[in-house]
mmCIF file of N, CA, C and O in Angstrom:
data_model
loop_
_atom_site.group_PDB
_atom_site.id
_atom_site.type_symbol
_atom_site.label_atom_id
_atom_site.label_comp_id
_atom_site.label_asym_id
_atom_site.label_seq_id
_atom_site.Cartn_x
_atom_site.Cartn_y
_atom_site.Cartn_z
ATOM 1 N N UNK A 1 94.116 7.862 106.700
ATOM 2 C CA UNK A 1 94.940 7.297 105.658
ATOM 3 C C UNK A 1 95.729 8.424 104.988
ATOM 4 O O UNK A 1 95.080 9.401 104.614
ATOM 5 N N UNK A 2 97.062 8.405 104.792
ATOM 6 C CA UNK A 2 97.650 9.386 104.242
ATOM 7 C C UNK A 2 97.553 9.459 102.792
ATOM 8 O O UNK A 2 97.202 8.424 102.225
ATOM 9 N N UNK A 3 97.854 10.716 101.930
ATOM 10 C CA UNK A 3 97.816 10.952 100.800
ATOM 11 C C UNK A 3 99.473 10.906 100.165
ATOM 12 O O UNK A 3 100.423 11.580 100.564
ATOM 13 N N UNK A 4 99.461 9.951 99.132
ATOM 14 C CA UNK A 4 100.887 9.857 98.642
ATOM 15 C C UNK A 4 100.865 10.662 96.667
ATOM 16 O O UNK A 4 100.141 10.228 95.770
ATOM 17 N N UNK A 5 101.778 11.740 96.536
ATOM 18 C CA UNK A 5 101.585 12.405 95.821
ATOM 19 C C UNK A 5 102.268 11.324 94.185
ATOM 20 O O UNK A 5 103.183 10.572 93.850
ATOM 21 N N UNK A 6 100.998 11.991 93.654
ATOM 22 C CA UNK A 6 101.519 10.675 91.890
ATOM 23 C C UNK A 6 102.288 11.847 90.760
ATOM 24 O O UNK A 6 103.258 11.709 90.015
ATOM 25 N N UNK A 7 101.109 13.370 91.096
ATOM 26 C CA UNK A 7 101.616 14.282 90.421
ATOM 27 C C UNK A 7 103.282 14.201 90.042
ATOM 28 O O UNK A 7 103.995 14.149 91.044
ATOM 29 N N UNK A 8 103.995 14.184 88.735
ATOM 30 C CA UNK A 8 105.136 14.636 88.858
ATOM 31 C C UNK A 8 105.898 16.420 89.077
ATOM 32 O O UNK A 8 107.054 16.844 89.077
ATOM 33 N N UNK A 9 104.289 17.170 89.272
ATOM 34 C CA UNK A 9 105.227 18.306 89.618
ATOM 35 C C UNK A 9 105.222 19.123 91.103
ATOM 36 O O UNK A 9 105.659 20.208 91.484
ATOM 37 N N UNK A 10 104.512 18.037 91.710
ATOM 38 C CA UNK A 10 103.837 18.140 93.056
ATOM 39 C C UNK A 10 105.502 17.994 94.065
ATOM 40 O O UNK A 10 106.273 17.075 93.788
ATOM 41 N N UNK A 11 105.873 19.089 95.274
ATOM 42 C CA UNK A 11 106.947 19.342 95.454
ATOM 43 C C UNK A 11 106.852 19.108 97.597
ATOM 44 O O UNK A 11 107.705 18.660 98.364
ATOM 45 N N UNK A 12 105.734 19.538 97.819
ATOM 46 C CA UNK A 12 105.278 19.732 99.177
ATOM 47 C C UNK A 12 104.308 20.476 99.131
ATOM 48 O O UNK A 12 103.767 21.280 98.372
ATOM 49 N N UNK A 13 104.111 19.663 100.948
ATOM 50 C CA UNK A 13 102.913 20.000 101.343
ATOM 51 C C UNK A 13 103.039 20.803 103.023
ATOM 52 O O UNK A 13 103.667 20.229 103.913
ATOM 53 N N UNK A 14 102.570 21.739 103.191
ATOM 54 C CA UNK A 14 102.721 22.273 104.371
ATOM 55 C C UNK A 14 100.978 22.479 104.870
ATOM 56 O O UNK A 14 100.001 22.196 104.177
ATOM 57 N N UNK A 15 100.974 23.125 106.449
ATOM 58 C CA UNK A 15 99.407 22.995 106.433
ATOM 59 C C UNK A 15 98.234 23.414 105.998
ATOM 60 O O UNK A 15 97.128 23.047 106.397
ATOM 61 N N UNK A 16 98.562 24.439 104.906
ATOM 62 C CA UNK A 16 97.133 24.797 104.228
ATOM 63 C C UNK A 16 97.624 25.247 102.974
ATOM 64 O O UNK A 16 96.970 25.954 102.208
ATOM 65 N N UNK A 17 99.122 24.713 102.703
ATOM 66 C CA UNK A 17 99.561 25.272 101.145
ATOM 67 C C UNK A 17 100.294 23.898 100.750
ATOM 68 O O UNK A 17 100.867 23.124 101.517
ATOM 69 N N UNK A 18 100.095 23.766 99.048
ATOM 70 C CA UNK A 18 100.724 23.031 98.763
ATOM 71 C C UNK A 18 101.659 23.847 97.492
ATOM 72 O O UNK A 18 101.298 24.723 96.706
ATOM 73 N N UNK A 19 102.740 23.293 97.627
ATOM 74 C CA UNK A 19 103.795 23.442 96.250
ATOM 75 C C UNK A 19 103.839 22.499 94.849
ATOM 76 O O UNK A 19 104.033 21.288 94.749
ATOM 77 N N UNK A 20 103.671 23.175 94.152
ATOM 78 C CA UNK A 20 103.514 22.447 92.938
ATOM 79 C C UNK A 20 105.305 23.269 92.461
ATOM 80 O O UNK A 20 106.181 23.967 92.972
ATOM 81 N N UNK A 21 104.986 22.591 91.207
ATOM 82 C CA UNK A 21 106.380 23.555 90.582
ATOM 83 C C UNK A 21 106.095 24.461 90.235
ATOM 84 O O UNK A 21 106.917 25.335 90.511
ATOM 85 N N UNK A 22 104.574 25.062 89.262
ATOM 86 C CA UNK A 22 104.204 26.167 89.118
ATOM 87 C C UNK A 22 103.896 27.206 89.796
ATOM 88 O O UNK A 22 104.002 28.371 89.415
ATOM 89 N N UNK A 23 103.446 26.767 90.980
ATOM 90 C CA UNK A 23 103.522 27.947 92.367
ATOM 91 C C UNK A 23 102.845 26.969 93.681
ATOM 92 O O UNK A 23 102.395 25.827 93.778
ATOM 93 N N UNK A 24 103.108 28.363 94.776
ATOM 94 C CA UNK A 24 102.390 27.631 96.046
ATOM 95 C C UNK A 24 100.578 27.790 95.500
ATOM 96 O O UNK A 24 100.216 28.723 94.783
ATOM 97 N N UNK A 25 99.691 26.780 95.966
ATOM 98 C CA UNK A 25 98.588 26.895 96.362
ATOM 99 C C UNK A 25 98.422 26.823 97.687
ATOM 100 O O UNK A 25 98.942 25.971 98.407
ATOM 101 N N UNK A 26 97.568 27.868 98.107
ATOM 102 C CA UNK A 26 97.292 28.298 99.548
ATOM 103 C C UNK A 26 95.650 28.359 99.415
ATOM 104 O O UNK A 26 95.014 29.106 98.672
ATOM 105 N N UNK A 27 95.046 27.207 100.486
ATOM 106 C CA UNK A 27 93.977 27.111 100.661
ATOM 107 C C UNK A 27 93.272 28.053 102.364
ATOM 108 O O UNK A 27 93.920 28.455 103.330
ATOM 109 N N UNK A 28 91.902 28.107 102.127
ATOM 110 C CA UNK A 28 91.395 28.473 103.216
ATOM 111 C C UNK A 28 91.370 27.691 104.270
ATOM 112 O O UNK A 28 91.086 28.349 105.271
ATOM 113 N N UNK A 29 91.597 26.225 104.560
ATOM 114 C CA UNK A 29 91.078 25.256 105.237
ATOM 115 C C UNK A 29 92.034 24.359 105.052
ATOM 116 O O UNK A 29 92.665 24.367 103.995
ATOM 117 N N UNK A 30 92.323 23.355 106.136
ATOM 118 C CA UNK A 30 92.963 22.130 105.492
ATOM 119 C C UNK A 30 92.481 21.080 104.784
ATOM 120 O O UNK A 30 93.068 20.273 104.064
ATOM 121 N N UNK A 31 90.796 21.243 105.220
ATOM 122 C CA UNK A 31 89.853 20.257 104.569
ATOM 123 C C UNK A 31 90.095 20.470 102.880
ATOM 124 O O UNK A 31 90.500 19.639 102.068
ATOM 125 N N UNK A 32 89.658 22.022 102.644
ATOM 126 C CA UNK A 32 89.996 22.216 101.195
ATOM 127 C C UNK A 32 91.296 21.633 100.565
ATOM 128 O O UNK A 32 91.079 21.253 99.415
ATOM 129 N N UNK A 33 92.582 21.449 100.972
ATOM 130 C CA UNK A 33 93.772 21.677 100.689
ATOM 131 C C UNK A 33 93.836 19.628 99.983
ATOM 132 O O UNK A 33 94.322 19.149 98.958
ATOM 133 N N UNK A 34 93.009 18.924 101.291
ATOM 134 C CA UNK A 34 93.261 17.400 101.153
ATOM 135 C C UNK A 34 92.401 17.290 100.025
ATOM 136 O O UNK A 34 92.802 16.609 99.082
ATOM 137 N N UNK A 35 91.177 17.897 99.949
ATOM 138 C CA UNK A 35 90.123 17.473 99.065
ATOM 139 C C UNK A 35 90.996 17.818 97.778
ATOM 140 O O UNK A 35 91.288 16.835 97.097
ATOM 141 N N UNK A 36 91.396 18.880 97.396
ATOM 142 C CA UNK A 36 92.537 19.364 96.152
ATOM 143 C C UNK A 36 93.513 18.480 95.994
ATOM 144 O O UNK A 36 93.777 18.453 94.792
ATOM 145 N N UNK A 37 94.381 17.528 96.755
ATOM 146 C CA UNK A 37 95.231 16.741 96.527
ATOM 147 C C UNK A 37 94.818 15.307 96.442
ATOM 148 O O UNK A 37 95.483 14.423 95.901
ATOM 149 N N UNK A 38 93.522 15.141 97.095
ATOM 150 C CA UNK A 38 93.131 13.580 96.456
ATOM 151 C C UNK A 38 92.405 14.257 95.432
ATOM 152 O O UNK A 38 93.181 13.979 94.518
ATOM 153 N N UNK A 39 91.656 14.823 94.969
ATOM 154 C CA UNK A 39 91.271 14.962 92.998
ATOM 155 C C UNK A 39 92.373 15.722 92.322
ATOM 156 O O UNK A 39 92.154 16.301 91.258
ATOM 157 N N UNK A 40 93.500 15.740 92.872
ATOM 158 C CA UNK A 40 94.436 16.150 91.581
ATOM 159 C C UNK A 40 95.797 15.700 92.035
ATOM 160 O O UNK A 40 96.097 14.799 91.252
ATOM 161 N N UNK A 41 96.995 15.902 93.093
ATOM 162 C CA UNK A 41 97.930 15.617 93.397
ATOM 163 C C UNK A 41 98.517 14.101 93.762
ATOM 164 O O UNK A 41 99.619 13.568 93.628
ATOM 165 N N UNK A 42 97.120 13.637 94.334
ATOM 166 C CA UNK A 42 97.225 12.259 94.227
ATOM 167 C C UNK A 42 96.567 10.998 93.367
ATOM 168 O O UNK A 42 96.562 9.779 93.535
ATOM 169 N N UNK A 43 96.029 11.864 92.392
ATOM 170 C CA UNK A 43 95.186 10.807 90.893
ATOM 171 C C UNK A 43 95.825 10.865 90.034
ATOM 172 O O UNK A 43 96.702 11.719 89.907
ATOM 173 N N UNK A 44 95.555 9.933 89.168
ATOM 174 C CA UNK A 44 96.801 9.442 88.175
ATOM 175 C C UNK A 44 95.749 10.661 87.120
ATOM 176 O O UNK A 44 96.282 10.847 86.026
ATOM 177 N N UNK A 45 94.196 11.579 87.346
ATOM 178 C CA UNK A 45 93.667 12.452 86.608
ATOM 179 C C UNK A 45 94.553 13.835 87.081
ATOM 180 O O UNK A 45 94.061 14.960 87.177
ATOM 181 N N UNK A 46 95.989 13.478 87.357
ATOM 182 C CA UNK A 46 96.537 14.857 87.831
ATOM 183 C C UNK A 46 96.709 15.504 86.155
ATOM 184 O O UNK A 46 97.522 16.425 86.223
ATOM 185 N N UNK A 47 96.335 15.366 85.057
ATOM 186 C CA UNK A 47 96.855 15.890 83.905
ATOM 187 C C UNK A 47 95.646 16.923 83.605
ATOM 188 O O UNK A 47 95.579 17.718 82.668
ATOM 189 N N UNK A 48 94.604 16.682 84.758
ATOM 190 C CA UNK A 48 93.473 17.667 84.532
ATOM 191 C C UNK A 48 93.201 19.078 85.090
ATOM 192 O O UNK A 48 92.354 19.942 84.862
ATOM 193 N N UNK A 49 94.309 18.956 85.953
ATOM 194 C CA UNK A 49 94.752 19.972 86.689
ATOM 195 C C UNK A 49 95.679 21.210 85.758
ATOM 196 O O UNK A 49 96.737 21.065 85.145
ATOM 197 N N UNK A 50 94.725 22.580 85.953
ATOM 198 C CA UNK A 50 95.016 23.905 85.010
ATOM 199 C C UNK A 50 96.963 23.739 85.077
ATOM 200 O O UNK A 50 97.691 23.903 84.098
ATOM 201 N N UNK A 51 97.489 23.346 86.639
ATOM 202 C CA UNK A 51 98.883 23.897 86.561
ATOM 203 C C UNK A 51 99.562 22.697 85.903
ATOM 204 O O UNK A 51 100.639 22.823 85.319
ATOM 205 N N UNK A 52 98.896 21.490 86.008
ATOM 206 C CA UNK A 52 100.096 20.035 85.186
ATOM 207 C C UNK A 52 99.718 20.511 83.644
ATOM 208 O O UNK A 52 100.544 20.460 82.732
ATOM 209 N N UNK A 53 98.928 20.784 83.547
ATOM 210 C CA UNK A 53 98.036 21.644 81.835
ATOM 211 C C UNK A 53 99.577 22.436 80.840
ATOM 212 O O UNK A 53 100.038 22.304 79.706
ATOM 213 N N UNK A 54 99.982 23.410 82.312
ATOM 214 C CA UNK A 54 100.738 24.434 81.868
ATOM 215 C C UNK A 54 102.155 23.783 81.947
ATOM 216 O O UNK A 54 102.790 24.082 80.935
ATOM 217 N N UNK A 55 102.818 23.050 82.744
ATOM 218 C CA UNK A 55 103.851 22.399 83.005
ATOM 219 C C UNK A 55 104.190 21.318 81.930
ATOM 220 O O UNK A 55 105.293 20.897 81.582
ATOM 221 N N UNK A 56 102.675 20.914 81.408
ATOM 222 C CA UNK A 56 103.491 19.573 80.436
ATOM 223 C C UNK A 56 103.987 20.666 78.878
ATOM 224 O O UNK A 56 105.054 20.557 78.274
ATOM 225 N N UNK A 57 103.142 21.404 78.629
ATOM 226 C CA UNK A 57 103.413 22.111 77.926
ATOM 227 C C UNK A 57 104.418 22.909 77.297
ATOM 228 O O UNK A 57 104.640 23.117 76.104
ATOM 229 N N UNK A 58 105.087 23.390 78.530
ATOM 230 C CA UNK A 58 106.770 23.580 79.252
ATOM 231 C C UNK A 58 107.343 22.562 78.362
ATOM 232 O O UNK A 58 107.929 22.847 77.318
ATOM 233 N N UNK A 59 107.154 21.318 78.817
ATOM 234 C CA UNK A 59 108.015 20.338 78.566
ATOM 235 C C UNK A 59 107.957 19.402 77.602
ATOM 236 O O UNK A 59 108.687 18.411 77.576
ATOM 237 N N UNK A 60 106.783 19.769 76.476
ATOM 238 C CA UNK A 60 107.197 19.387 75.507
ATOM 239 C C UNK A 60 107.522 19.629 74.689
ATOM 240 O O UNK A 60 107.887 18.767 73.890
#
């Protein structure tokens, strides 16, 4: 089943890094990389995430 991103600062995904707006995350594994984007890139709990933390902050 694919992962569809909810994050609004979530940009791409390549195979073991993802782009946020705040920077690339580069995982060891791809396992790690999916497990990181279904508990944060793809939950509406993406506001719990350290980099949406720093981004909303930005923007308000």
């Amino acid at each position: 089943m694919p992962l569809y991103a909810i994050c609004p600062f979530f940009m791409y995904e390549k195979k073991n890094c993802i782009g946020c707006e705040l920077k690339t995350l580069k995982f060891p594994t791809y396992r790690d990389k999916k497990s990181w984007m279904y508990n944060h890139c793809c939950s509406w709990d993406y506001e719990e995430c350290k980099n949406s933390m720093i981004l909303m902050k930005k923007y308000s």
